GROMACS .gro file of C-alpha atoms in nm:
model
  288
    1MET     CA    1   5.150  -1.938  -2.735
    2ILE     CA    2   5.099  -1.828  -2.375
    3LYS     CA    3   4.919  -2.160  -2.302
    4LYS     CA    4   5.217  -2.356  -2.438
    5ILE     CA    5   5.452  -2.159  -2.219
    6PHE     CA    6   5.260  -2.276  -1.910
    7ILE     CA    7   5.163  -2.630  -2.023
    8TYR     CA    8   5.510  -2.762  -2.118
    9PRO     CA    9   5.686  -2.663  -1.793
   10THR     CA   10   5.392  -2.799  -1.593
   11LEU     CA   11   5.408  -3.138  -1.770
   12PHE     CA   12   5.785  -3.150  -1.716
   13LEU     CA   13   5.747  -3.086  -1.342
   14LEU     CA   14   5.478  -3.355  -1.310
   15VAL     CA   15   5.694  -3.616  -1.484
   16PHE     CA   16   5.998  -3.519  -1.276
   17SER     CA   17   5.792  -3.537  -0.954
   18VAL     CA   18   5.660  -3.886  -1.036
   19ASN     CA   19   6.008  -4.014  -1.120
   20ALA     CA   20   6.150  -3.862  -0.799
   21GLN     CA   21   5.878  -4.028  -0.590
   22ASP     CA   22   5.950  -4.365  -0.752
   23ASP     CA   23   6.321  -4.326  -0.682
   24LEU     CA   24   6.252  -4.228  -0.318
   25LEU     CA   25   6.021  -4.525  -0.260
   26ALA     CA   26   6.278  -4.760  -0.413
   27GLU     CA   27   6.547  -4.614  -0.187
   28LEU     CA   28   6.329  -4.651   0.122
   29ASN     CA   29   6.246  -5.010   0.035
   30GLU     CA   30   6.614  -5.083  -0.014
   31GLU     CA   31   6.701  -4.928   0.324
   32THR     CA   32   6.424  -5.126   0.497
   33GLY     CA   33   6.554  -5.443   0.341
   34ASN     CA   34   6.900  -5.370   0.480
   35GLN     CA   35   6.776  -5.325   0.838
   36ASP     CA   36   6.783  -5.611   1.087
   37GLN     CA   37   6.439  -5.744   1.178
   38TYR     CA   38   6.487  -5.864   1.537
   39GLU     CA   39   6.317  -6.179   1.661
   40LEU     CA   40   6.116  -6.186   1.985
   41PRO     CA   41   6.319  -6.288   2.295
   42ALA     CA   42   6.392  -6.661   2.317
   43PHE     CA   43   6.292  -6.670   2.687
   44LYS     CA   44   6.043  -6.475   2.899
   45ALA     CA   45   6.234  -6.491   3.229
   46MET     CA   46   6.592  -6.419   3.333
   47GLN     CA   47   6.643  -6.790   3.406
   48ILE     CA   48   6.525  -7.100   3.224
   49GLY     CA   49   6.492  -7.271   3.562
   50ASN     CA   50   6.827  -7.249   3.736
   51LEU     CA   51   7.035  -7.181   3.424
   52GLN     CA   52   7.061  -6.818   3.318
   53SER     CA   53   6.876  -6.729   2.997
   54THR     CA   54   6.968  -6.471   2.733
   55LYS     CA   55   6.691  -6.234   2.843
   56ILE     CA   56   6.803  -5.888   2.957
   57GLY     CA   57   6.570  -5.621   3.091
   58ASP     CA   58   6.514  -5.305   2.892
   59LYS     CA   59   6.698  -4.988   2.992
   60GLY     CA   60   6.550  -4.852   3.316
   61ASP     CA   61   6.373  -5.176   3.413
   62LEU     CA   62   6.405  -5.299   3.771
   63TYR     CA   63   6.344  -5.671   3.831
   64LEU     CA   64   6.274  -5.840   4.163
   65ASN     CA   65   6.336  -6.214   4.169
   66VAL     CA   66   6.241  -6.425   4.471
   67ALA     CA   67   6.355  -6.788   4.453
   68HIS     CA   68   6.265  -7.070   4.694
   69ARG     CA   69   6.417  -7.418   4.699
   70PHE     CA   70   6.264  -7.661   4.949
   71GLY     CA   71   6.397  -7.987   5.095
   72SER     CA   72   6.401  -8.327   4.926
   73LEU     CA   73   6.066  -8.483   4.838
   74LYS     CA   74   6.196  -8.831   4.919
   75ASP     CA   75   6.192  -8.759   5.295
   76GLY     CA   76   5.814  -8.774   5.271
   77ILE     CA   77   5.580  -8.658   5.544
   78ASP     CA   78   5.862  -8.633   5.803
   79ASN     CA   79   5.955  -8.290   5.667
   80PHE     CA   80   5.623  -8.240   5.485
   81PHE     CA   81   5.777  -8.334   5.149
   82GLY     CA   82   6.053  -8.076   5.188
   83LEU     CA   83   5.835  -7.779   5.280
   84ASP     CA   84   5.978  -7.773   5.634
   85GLU     CA   85   6.315  -7.681   5.483
   86ALA     CA   86   6.371  -7.389   5.251
   87ASN     CA   87   6.649  -7.186   5.095
   88THR     CA   88   6.551  -6.841   4.976
   89LYS     CA   89   6.721  -6.601   4.738
   90ILE     CA   90   6.617  -6.239   4.687
   91GLN     CA   91   6.767  -6.061   4.388
   92LEU     CA   92   6.738  -5.715   4.237
   93THR     CA   93   6.856  -5.652   3.881
   94TYR     CA   94   6.863  -5.321   3.696
   95SER     CA   95   6.956  -5.217   3.342
   96PHE     CA   96   7.139  -4.885   3.346
   97PHE     CA   97   7.213  -4.911   2.973
   98ASP     CA   98   7.051  -5.085   2.679
   99GLY     CA   99   7.172  -5.445   2.674
  100VAL     CA  100   7.365  -5.420   3.004
  101GLN     CA  101   7.222  -5.548   3.333
  102PHE     CA  102   7.359  -5.568   3.688
  103GLY     CA  103   7.229  -5.767   3.983
  104LEU     CA  104   7.267  -5.799   4.359
  105SER     CA  105   7.132  -6.092   4.561
  106ARG     CA  106   7.143  -6.283   4.888
  107ASP     CA  107   7.085  -6.660   4.901
  108SER     CA  108   7.029  -6.838   5.233
  109PHE     CA  109   7.213  -7.140   5.084
  110GLU     CA  110   7.558  -7.099   5.244
  111LYS     CA  111   7.449  -6.740   5.326
  112THR     CA  112   7.580  -6.628   4.989
  113TYR     CA  113   7.591  -6.272   4.855
  114SER     CA  114   7.624  -6.235   4.478
  115LEU     CA  115   7.710  -5.965   4.228
  116THR     CA  116   7.608  -6.041   3.869
  117SER     CA  117   7.619  -5.881   3.526
  118LYS     CA  118   7.478  -5.957   3.183
  119VAL     CA  119   7.591  -5.796   2.858
  120ARG     CA  120   7.422  -5.850   2.524
  121ILE     CA  121   7.671  -5.920   2.244
  122LYS     CA  122   7.432  -5.995   1.960
  123ARG     CA  123   7.058  -6.037   1.904
  124GLN     CA  124   6.887  -6.292   1.682
  125SER     CA  125   6.760  -6.121   1.372
  126SER     CA  126   6.688  -6.171   1.005
  127LYS     CA  127   7.063  -6.148   0.947
  128PHE     CA  128   7.201  -6.327   1.254
  129PRO     CA  129   7.087  -6.672   1.369
  130VAL     CA  130   7.131  -6.658   1.750
  131ASN     CA  131   7.130  -6.443   2.063
  132ILE     CA  132   7.469  -6.411   2.236
  133VAL     CA  133   7.500  -6.282   2.593
  134ALA     CA  134   7.799  -6.272   2.829
  135TYR     CA  135   7.722  -6.343   3.195
  136GLY     CA  136   7.939  -6.316   3.504
  137ALA     CA  137   7.887  -6.369   3.878
  138ILE     CA  138   8.087  -6.323   4.196
  139ASP     CA  139   7.955  -6.530   4.488
  140ILE     CA  140   8.067  -6.470   4.847
  141ASN     CA  141   8.008  -6.756   5.091
  142THR     CA  142   7.970  -6.602   5.438
  143ILE     CA  143   7.896  -6.925   5.628
  144LEU     CA  144   8.260  -7.037   5.620
  145LYS     CA  145   8.441  -7.014   5.954
  146SER     CA  146   8.813  -6.942   5.975
  147ALA     CA  147   8.841  -7.178   6.273
  148ASN     CA  148   8.754  -7.472   6.047
  149PHE     CA  149   9.031  -7.412   5.793
  150ALA     CA  150   9.405  -7.362   5.828
  151ASP     CA  151   9.543  -7.040   5.679
  152PHE     CA  152   9.191  -6.920   5.602
  153LYS     CA  153   9.176  -6.590   5.412
  154PHE     CA  154   8.884  -6.365   5.320
  155GLY     CA  155   8.944  -6.441   4.952
  156ASP     CA  156   8.864  -6.808   5.021
  157ARG     CA  157   8.498  -6.711   5.047
  158PHE     CA  158   8.483  -6.618   4.677
  159SER     CA  159   8.363  -6.820   4.379
  160TYR     CA  160   8.343  -6.689   4.023
  161VAL     CA  161   8.128  -6.783   3.725
  162ALA     CA  162   8.171  -6.683   3.359
  163GLN     CA  163   7.925  -6.795   3.092
  164ALA     CA  164   7.864  -6.747   2.722
  165LEU     CA  165   7.488  -6.779   2.673
  166VAL     CA  166   7.386  -6.867   2.316
  167SER     CA  167   7.017  -6.914   2.238
  168ARG     CA  168   6.793  -6.941   1.936
  169ARG     CA  169   6.419  -6.898   1.903
  170ILE     CA  170   6.353  -7.186   1.664
  171ASP     CA  171   5.990  -7.092   1.610
  172LYS     CA  172   5.708  -6.932   1.813
  173ASN     CA  173   5.688  -7.237   2.042
  174LEU     CA  174   6.046  -7.362   2.079
  175SER     CA  175   6.365  -7.197   2.208
  176LEU     CA  176   6.700  -7.363   2.282
  177GLU     CA  177   7.020  -7.253   2.458
  178ILE     CA  178   7.377  -7.369   2.518
  179ALA     CA  179   7.596  -7.217   2.789
  180PRO     CA  180   7.970  -7.295   2.801
  181THR     CA  181   8.065  -7.217   3.161
  182TYR     CA  182   8.375  -7.165   3.374
  183VAL     CA  183   8.353  -7.188   3.755
  184ARG     CA  184   8.634  -7.100   3.993
  185GLN     CA  185   8.610  -7.202   4.360
  186ASN     CA  186   8.883  -7.061   4.581
  187LEU     CA  187   8.809  -7.301   4.869
  188GLN     CA  188   8.680  -7.658   4.843
  189ASP     CA  189   8.585  -7.938   5.078
  190ILE     CA  190   8.789  -8.226   4.935
  191SER     CA  191   8.567  -8.482   5.108
  192VAL     CA  192   8.283  -8.359   4.885
  193THR     CA  193   8.463  -8.266   4.562
  194GLY     CA  194   8.683  -8.577   4.561
  195GLY     CA  195   8.988  -8.374   4.456
  196ARG     CA  196   9.125  -8.028   4.392
  197THR     CA  197   8.896  -7.912   4.115
  198HIS     CA  198   8.916  -7.539   4.183
  199ASN     CA  199   8.873  -7.466   3.811
  200GLN     CA  200   8.573  -7.638   3.653
  201PHE     CA  201   8.440  -7.639   3.300
  202ILE     CA  202   8.069  -7.702   3.261
  203MET     CA  203   7.836  -7.719   2.961
  204GLY     CA  204   7.488  -7.586   3.026
  205LEU     CA  205   7.194  -7.686   2.807
  206GLY     CA  206   6.838  -7.557   2.822
  207GLY     CA  207   6.515  -7.519   2.635
  208ARG     CA  208   6.161  -7.388   2.645
  209VAL     CA  209   5.848  -7.530   2.479
  210LYS     CA  210   5.543  -7.304   2.473
  211VAL     CA  211   5.223  -7.499   2.536
  212SER     CA  212   4.974  -7.210   2.555
  213LYS     CA  213   4.963  -6.832   2.526
  214ARG     CA  214   5.090  -6.782   2.882
  215MET     CA  215   5.251  -7.113   2.974
  216SER     CA  216   5.565  -7.304   2.877
  217ILE     CA  217   5.757  -7.613   2.990
  218ASN     CA  218   6.127  -7.555   3.059
  219LEU     CA  219   6.425  -7.784   3.110
  220ASP     CA  220   6.790  -7.712   3.187
  221TYR     CA  221   7.092  -7.931   3.260
  222ALA     CA  222   7.459  -7.861   3.339
  223LEU     CA  223   7.720  -8.125   3.254
  224ASN     CA  224   8.032  -8.090   3.471
  225LEU     CA  225   8.335  -8.184   3.261
  226SER     CA  226   8.582  -8.143   3.549
  227ARG     CA  227   8.429  -8.357   3.824
  228ALA     CA  228   8.683  -8.568   4.011
  229THR     CA  229   8.638  -8.943   4.052
  230GLY     CA  230   8.462  -9.014   4.380
  231ALA     CA  231   8.302  -8.670   4.404
  232LYS     CA  232   7.976  -8.653   4.599
  233THR     CA  233   7.825  -8.397   4.367
  234PHE     CA  234   7.590  -8.439   4.071
  235ASP     CA  235   7.495  -8.252   3.756
  236PRO     CA  236   7.201  -8.018   3.826
  237ILE     CA  237   6.879  -8.090   3.638
  238THR     CA  238   6.576  -7.860   3.650
  239LEU     CA  239   6.231  -7.925   3.505
  240GLY     CA  240   5.976  -7.647   3.536
  241VAL     CA  241   5.673  -7.457   3.413
  242ASP     CA  242   5.656  -7.083   3.333
  243ILE     CA  243   5.325  -6.906   3.393
  244GLU     CA  244   5.291  -6.544   3.277
  245THR     CA  245   5.043  -6.319   3.462
  246GLY     CA  246   5.072  -5.953   3.371
  247GLY     CA  247   5.394  -5.812   3.513
  248HIS     CA  248   5.478  -6.141   3.688
  249VAL     CA  249   5.637  -6.463   3.570
  250PHE     CA  250   5.587  -6.762   3.802
  251GLN     CA  251   5.832  -7.047   3.754
  252LEU     CA  252   5.735  -7.373   3.927
  253LEU     CA  253   6.015  -7.629   3.915
  254PHE     CA  254   6.159  -7.958   4.034
  255THR     CA  255   6.535  -7.982   4.074
  256ASN     CA  256   6.812  -8.169   4.255
  257ALA     CA  257   6.990  -7.840   4.338
  258ARG     CA  258   6.931  -7.669   4.671
  259GLY     CA  259   7.124  -7.350   4.597
  260SER     CA  260   7.005  -7.074   4.365
  261ASN     CA  261   7.332  -6.881   4.330
  262ASP     CA  262   7.525  -6.976   4.018
  263SER     CA  263   7.838  -7.137   4.163
  264GLY     CA  264   7.627  -7.318   4.425
  265TYR     CA  265   7.392  -7.502   4.192
  266LEU     CA  266   7.649  -7.551   3.914
  267SER     CA  267   7.928  -7.707   4.122
  268ARG     CA  268   7.783  -7.804   4.462
  269THR     CA  269   7.465  -7.997   4.386
  270THR     CA  270   7.459  -8.303   4.613
  271GLY     CA  271   7.118  -8.447   4.521
  272ASP     CA  272   7.093  -8.738   4.275
  273PHE     CA  273   6.802  -8.654   4.045
  274PHE     CA  274   6.767  -9.010   3.916
  275ALA     CA  275   6.765  -9.155   4.267
  276GLY     CA  276   6.466  -8.940   4.354
  277ASP     CA  277   6.656  -8.675   4.553
  278ILE     CA  278   6.447  -8.395   4.404
  279SER     CA  279   6.322  -8.072   4.557
  280PHE     CA  280   6.026  -7.854   4.468
  281GLY     CA  281   6.092  -7.485   4.420
  282PHE     CA  282   5.975  -7.173   4.247
  283ASN     CA  283   6.091  -6.837   4.114
  284VAL     CA  284   5.871  -6.528   4.118
  285VAL     CA  285   5.982  -6.250   3.886
  286ARG     CA  286   5.833  -5.901   3.899
  287VAL     CA  287   5.932  -5.605   3.677
  288PHE     CA  288   5.888  -5.242   3.780
   0.00000   0.00000   0.00000
C-alpha cells in the first residue's frame, strides 16, 4: 500500500513533465518560425561605385572613406592618362544608433562640403523581399564667387539630394539595387545645363556580382529624367571591382564622373562615357 502511494504520484509527475516539455518545445519552434531570418547585406561597401548602396554601419562603427577621381584617360601621356589631375574626397561616417548613420565630407571637386544621412527603413528577411534605406545629402559648393553672379546669395551654394535605396540580395553572388532620386540645385550654369532644371528627377540603377570570396564586379548608372535639350552633361556610369582585405574594402573603378559628392556626379557629369571620356578612380574604405 505504501509503495502504491509513492509509485502513482511519481508516474503522474513523469507523464506531466514529458507533456510539458513537448508543449514547451512546440511553443519555442513556433516562436522561432515567427521570427525574421535576416539576409546578409546586399553590398559590402557604402557605395556600389558612385551610387550609394543600402549598407549602413553597425551602431558605434566609424568609417573612413577616401575617394580619388583622376583625369580623363583619353588625354593619353600628356597628363599621364589622367594621373596628373585628381579630385579627392575624404569622408567620415558614424552610426550613433542602430540603422542610422551620419556623414561629413570634403570633396576637392568644386571644393564641396557635404552632410549626409542614411536611415534603414526595412531589411531583407525571410518575410520581406528587399532592403529599403532613405538617404539624404546637403552639398555646399564653396568655389562659387559672388562677383561672377548677379544677386548672389549664400544659399545659392547649396544642392540637395534625396534618395530611396531599394536593394535585394538575389543569391550569394548577385545583388541588385534601384534608387529613385531627387536633386535640387539652387544655382545653375545655364550654358552647361541647357535650361533651368533646378529640380531634377533621376533613376539610379546598380548591381554587384561576386566572382570570388573577396572580390566582386560592380556597375551603377543614373538616368537623368529632367535633362534639358542641349545640356552638356551626361548620365554617370561607373564600372568597378571590390576587393576585401580585412577591415578594408578597395574599390577600383572607371567612370565618366569627376565629382564624388552626390549632387556633383548625379547632375554635373560632363564626360561622355561612350566617347571614351573615362577616368580611373578608387575608393578606400576603412572601419574602426
